[in-house]
CSV table of C-alpha atoms in Angstrom, one decimal:
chain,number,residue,atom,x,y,z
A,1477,UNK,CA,-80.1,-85.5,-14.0
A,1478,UNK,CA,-76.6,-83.6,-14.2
A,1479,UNK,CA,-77.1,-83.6,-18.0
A,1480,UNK,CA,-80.3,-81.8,-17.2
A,1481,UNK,CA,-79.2,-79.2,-14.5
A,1482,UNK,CA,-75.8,-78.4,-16.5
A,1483,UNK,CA,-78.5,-77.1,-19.5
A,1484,UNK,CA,-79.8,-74.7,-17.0
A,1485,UNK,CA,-76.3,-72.8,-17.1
A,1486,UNK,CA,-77.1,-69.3,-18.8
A,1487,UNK,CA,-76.2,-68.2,-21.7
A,1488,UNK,CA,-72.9,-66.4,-22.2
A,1489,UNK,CA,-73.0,-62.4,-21.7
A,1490,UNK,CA,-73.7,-61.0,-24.5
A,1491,UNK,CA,-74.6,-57.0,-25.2
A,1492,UNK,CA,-77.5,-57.7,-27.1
A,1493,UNK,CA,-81.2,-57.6,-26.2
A,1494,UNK,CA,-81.9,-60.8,-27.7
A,1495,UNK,CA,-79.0,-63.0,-26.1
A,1496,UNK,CA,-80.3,-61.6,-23.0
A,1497,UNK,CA,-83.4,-62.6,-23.3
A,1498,UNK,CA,-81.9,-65.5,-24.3
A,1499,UNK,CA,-79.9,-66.2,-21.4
A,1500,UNK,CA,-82.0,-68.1,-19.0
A,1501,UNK,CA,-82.0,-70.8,-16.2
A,1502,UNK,CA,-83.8,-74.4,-17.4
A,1503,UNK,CA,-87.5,-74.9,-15.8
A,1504,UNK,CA,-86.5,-78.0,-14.6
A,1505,UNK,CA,-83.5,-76.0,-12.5
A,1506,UNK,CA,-86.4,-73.6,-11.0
A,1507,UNK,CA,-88.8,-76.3,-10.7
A,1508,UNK,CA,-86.4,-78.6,-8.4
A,1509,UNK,CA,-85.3,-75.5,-6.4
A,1510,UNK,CA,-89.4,-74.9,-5.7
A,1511,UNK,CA,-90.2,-78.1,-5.2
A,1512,UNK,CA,-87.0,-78.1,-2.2
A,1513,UNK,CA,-88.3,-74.9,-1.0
A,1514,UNK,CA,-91.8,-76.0,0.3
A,1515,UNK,CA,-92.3,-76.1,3.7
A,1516,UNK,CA,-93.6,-79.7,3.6
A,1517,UNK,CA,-90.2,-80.8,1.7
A,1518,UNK,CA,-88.3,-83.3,2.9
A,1519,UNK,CA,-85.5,-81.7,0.8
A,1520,UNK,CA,-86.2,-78.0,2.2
A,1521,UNK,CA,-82.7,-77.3,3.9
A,1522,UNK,CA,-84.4,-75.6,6.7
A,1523,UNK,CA,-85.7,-76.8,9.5
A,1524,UNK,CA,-87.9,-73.8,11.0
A,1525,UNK,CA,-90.8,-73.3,9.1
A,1526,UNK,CA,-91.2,-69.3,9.6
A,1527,UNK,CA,-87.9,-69.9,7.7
A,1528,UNK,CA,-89.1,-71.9,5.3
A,1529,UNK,CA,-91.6,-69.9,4.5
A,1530,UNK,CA,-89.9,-66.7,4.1
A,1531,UNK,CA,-87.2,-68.5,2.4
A,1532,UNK,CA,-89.8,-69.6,-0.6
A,1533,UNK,CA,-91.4,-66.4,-0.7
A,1534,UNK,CA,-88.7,-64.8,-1.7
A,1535,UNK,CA,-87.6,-67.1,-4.2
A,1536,UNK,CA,-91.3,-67.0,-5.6
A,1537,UNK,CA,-91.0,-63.6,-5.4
A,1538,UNK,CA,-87.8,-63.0,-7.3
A,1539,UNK,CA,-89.1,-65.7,-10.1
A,1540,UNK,CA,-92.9,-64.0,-10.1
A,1541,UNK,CA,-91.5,-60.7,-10.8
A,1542,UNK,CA,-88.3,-60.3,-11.8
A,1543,UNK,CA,-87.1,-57.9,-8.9
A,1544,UNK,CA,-83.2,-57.5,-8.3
A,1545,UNK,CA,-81.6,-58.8,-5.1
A,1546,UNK,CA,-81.7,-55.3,-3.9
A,1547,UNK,CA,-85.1,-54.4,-4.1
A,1548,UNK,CA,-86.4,-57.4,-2.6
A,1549,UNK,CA,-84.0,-56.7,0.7
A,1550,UNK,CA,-85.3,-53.1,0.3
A,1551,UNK,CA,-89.8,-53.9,0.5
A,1552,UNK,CA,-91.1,-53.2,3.7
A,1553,UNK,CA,-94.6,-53.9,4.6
A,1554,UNK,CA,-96.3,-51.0,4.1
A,1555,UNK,CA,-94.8,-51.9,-0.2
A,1556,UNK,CA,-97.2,-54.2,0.2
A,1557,UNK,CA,-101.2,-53.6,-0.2
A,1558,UNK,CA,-103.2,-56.6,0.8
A,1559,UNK,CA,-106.5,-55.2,-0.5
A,1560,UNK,CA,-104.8,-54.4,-4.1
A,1561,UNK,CA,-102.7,-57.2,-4.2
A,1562,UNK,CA,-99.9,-54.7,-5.1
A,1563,UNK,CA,-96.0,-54.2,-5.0
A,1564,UNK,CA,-94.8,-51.3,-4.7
A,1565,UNK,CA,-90.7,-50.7,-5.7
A,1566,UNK,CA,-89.6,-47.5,-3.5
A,1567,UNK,CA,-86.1,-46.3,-4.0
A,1568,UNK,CA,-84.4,-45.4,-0.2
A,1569,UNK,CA,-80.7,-44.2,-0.6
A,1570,UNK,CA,-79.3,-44.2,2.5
A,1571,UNK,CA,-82.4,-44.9,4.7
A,1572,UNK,CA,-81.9,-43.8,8.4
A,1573,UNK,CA,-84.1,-46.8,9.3
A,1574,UNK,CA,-81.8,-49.6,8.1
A,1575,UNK,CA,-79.2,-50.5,10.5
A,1576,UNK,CA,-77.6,-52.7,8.0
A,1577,UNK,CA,-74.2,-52.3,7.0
A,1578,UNK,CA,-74.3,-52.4,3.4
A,1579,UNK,CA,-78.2,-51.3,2.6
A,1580,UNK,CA,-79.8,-53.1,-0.3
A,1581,UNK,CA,-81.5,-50.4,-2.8
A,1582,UNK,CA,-83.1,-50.5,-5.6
A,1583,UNK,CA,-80.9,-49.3,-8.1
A,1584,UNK,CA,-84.5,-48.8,-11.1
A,1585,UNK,CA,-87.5,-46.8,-11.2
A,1586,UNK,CA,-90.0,-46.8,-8.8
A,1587,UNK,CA,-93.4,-49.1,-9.9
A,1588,UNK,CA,-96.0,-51.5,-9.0
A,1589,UNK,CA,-96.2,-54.6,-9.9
A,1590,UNK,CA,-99.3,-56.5,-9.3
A,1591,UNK,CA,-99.7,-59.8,-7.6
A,1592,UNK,CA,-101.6,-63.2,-7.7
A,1593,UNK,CA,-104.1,-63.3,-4.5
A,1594,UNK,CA,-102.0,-66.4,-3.5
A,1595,UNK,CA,-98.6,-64.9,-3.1
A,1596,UNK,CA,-100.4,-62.0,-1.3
A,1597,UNK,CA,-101.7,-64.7,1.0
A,1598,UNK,CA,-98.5,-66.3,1.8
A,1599,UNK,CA,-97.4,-62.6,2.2
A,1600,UNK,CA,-99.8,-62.1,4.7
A,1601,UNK,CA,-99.0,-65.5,6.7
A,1602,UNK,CA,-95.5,-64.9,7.1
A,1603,UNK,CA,-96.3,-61.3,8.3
A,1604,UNK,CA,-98.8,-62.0,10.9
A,1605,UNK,CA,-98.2,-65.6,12.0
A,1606,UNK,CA,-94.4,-65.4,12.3
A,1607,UNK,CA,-92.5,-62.4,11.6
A,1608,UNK,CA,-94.6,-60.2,14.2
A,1609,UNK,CA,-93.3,-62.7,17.2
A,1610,UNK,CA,-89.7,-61.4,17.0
A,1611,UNK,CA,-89.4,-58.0,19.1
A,1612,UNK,CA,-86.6,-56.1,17.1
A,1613,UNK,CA,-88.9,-56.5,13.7
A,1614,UNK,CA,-91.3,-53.9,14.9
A,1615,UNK,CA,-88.7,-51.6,15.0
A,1616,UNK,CA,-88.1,-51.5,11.3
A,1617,UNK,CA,-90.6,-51.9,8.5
A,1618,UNK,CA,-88.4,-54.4,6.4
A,1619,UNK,CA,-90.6,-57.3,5.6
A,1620,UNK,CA,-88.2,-60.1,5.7
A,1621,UNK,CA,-85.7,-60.5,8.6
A,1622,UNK,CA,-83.1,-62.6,10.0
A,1623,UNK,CA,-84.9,-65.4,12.2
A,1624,UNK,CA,-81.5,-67.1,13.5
A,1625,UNK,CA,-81.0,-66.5,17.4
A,1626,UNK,CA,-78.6,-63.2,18.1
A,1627,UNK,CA,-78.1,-60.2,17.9
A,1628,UNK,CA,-79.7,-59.7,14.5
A,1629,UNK,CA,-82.6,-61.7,15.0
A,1630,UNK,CA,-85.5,-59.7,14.4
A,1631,UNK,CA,-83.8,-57.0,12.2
A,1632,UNK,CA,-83.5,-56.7,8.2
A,1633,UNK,CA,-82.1,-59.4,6.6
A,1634,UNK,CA,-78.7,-58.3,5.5
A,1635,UNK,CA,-77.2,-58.9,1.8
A,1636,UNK,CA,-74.7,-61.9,3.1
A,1637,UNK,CA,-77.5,-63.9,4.7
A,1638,UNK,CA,-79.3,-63.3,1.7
A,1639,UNK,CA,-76.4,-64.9,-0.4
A,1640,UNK,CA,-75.8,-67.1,1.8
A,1641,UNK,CA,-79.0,-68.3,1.6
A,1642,UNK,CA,-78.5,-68.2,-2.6
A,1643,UNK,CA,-75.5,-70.6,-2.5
A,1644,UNK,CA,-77.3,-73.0,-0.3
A,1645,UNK,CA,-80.2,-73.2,-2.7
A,1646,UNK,CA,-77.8,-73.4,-5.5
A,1647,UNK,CA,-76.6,-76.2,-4.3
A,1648,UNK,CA,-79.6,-78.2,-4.6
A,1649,UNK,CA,-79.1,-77.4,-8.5
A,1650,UNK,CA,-75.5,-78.2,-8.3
A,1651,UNK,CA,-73.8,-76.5,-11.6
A,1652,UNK,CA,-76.9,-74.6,-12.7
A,1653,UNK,CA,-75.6,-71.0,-12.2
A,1654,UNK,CA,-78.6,-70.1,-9.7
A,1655,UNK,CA,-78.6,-66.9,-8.6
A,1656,UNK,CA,-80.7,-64.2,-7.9
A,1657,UNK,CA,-79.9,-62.3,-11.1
A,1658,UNK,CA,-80.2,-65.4,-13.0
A,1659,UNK,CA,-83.6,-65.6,-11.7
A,1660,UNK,CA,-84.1,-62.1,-13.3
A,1661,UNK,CA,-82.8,-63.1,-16.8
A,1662,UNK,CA,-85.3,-66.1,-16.8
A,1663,UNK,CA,-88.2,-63.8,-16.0
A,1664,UNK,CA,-87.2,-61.8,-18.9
A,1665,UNK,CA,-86.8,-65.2,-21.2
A,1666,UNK,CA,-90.4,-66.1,-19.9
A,1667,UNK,CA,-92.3,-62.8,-20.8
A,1668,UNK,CA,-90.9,-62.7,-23.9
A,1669,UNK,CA,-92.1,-66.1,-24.8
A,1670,UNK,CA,-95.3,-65.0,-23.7
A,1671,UNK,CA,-95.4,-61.9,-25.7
A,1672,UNK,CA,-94.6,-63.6,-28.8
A,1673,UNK,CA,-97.3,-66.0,-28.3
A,1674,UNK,CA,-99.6,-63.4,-28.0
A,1675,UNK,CA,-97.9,-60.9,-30.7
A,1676,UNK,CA,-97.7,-58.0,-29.0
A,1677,UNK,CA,-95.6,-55.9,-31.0
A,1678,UNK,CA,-91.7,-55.2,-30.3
A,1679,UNK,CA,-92.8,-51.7,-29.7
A,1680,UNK,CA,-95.6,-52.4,-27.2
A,1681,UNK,CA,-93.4,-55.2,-25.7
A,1682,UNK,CA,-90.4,-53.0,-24.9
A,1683,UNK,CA,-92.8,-50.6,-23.0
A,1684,UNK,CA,-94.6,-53.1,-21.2
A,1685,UNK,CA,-91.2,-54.7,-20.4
A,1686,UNK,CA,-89.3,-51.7,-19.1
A,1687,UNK,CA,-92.5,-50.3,-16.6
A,1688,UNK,CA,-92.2,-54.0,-15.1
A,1689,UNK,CA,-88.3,-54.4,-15.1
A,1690,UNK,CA,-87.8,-50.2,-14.1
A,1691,UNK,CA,-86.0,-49.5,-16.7
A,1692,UNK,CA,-86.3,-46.1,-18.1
A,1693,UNK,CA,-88.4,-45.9,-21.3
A,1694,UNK,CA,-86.0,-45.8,-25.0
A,1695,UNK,CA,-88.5,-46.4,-27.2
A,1696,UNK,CA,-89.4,-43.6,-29.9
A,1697,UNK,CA,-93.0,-44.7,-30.0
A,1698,UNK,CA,-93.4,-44.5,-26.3
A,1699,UNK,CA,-95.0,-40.9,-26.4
A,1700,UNK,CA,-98.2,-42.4,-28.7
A,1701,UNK,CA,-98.9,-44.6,-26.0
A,1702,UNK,CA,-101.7,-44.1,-23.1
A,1703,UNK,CA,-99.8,-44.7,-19.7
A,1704,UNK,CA,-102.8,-46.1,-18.0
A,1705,UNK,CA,-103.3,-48.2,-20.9
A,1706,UNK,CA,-99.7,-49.4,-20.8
A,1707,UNK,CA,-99.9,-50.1,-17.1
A,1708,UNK,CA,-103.3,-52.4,-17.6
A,1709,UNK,CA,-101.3,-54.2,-20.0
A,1710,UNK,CA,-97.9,-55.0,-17.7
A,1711,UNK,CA,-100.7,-56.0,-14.7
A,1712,UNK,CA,-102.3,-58.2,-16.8
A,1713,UNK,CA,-99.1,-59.3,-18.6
A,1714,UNK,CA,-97.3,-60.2,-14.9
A,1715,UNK,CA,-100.3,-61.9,-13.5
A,1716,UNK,CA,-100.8,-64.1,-16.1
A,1717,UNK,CA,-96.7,-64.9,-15.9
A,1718,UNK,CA,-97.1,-65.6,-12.5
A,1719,UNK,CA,-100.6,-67.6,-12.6
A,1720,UNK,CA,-98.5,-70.2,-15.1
A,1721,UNK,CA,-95.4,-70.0,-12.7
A,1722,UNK,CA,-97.8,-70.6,-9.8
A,1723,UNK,CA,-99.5,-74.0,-10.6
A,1724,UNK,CA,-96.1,-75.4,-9.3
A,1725,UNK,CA,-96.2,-73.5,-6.3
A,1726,UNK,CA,-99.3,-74.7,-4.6
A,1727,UNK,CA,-98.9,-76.9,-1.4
A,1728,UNK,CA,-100.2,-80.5,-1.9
C-alpha cells in the first residue's frame, strides 16, 4: 500500500505543457481519499455529518472540475443554478461581503462549467438541510461555511480551515502530495486522456481546455472556431469526466 500511495506523488515541475499534464496524483490516491470522505465511512475523520458532507463535496468538486482552491472558497449560492445544473466562476476582488481576512478569488476567467444532476443534488442537500440552520450563513451568500462552534460558525469558510482540512485528508494518503492544486493537475491528466481517446485535435483540445480551466485563449486557430460550438463541446467534455469520476462517488 505505501508502494502504491508513494506512485501518487506528482511529477516534478516542469515548464512544459506535456509534463504538466503529466503530472498527476494515482487513482488509487483519489479513490482512497473518496472512499474516507463518505459520510457513511468509518474512516471519514469527521464526526458531524453536515461536515461530512460539505467536506466531500468539495473534494468532488475540486476533482469534477478542476477549480483552484480559490474559486471554490469564492462560489456562493446564487453560482449555482439548480435547474441548469450550472457553475458559474465569478471573479470578486475585494468583496465588501466577505469578512474574511485573506479573501479567496479566483485568480481566471469567468465561466460555467456544467454539472452532473447528482453533484447538483448533494449541492442542494447541504444547502437546504444543513447549512441554512446556522444564523450567521444568511448573512453572506458563500456556499460553504465553517460549522465548528464560535465565533465563525456560520460565516465563509476561511483559506486556513480550508488547508487545514487539506492536510487532514492528506493524511489518509500519507506521502501522496495531496493537495488541492494537485487535484487540479490530475483533472488536466484525466481530460487529456479522454481527449486522446476520442482524437479531438490539439487545436480543438487547447480551446476546449482553456474555456474549462479559465485560461485565456493562445491558440492561433481560436478565431475559426464557433464559441457556442466550443462551449457545447467543454459541457459535454466535463460531464462525461465527471460521469466516469462519479461511479465511485455513489453512496452504497
Amino acid at each position: 500500500m505505501v508502494e502504491m500511495i508513494k506512485a501518487g506523488r506528482p511529477s516534478k515541475p516542469s515548464n512544459s505543457v506535456l509534463d504538466r499534464d503529466e503530472r498527476h496524483l494515482d487513482d488509487a490516491v483519489v479513490d482512497l481519499v473518496l472512499a474516507a470522505l463518505k459520510p457513511n465511512s468509518e474512516n471519514n475523520p469527521a464526526r458531524d455529518y453536515a461536515v461530512k458532507l460539505r467536506n466531500m463535496l468539495m473534494f468532488m468538486i475540486l476533482h469534477a472540475t478542476g477549480l483552484r482552491r480559490g474559486e471554490l472558497l469564492n462560489l456562493k449560492i446564487d453560482d449555482i443554478d439548480f435547474l441548469q445544473g450550472t457553475l458559474r466562476v465569478v471573479r470578486r476582488p475585494d468583496s465588501t461581503g466577505d469578512v474574511r481576512v485573506h479573501q479567496p478569488t479566483a485568480k481566471t476567467r469567468q465561466r460555467i462549467i456544467p454539472l452532473l444532476s447528482e453533484l447538483i443534488s448533494y449541492i442542494h442537500d447541504y444547502v437546504l438541510r444543513h447549512r441554512r440552520k446556522f444564523p450567521a450563513a444568511k448573512s453572506h451568500g458563500y456556499l460553504f461555511i465553517t460549522h465548528k462552534e464560535g465565533p465563525t460558525q456560520g460565516l465563509p469558510l476561511s483559506v486556513s480551515a480550508f488547508q487545514k482540512w487539506m492536510r487532514t485528508i492528506a493524511s489518509i494518503s500519507e506521502g501522496s502530495g495531496l493537495h488541492a492544486h494537485a487535484l487540479r493537475h490530475h483533472w488536466n491528466y484525466l481530460f487529456s486522456k479522454m481527449m486522446g481517446a476520442e482524437r479531438v485535435s490539439p487545436q480543438r483540445e487547447e480551446k476546449i481546455r482553456s474555456y474549462l480551466m479559465g485560461w485565456k485563449e493562445t491558440s492561433g486557430t481560436a478565431a475559426i472556431y464557433n464559441g457556442r460550438h466550443i462551449k457545447k463541446q467543454a459541457a459535454e467534455a466535463v460531464l462525461s469526466l465527471q460521469g466516469r469520476y462519479l461511479k465511485g462517488a455513489r453512496e452504497d
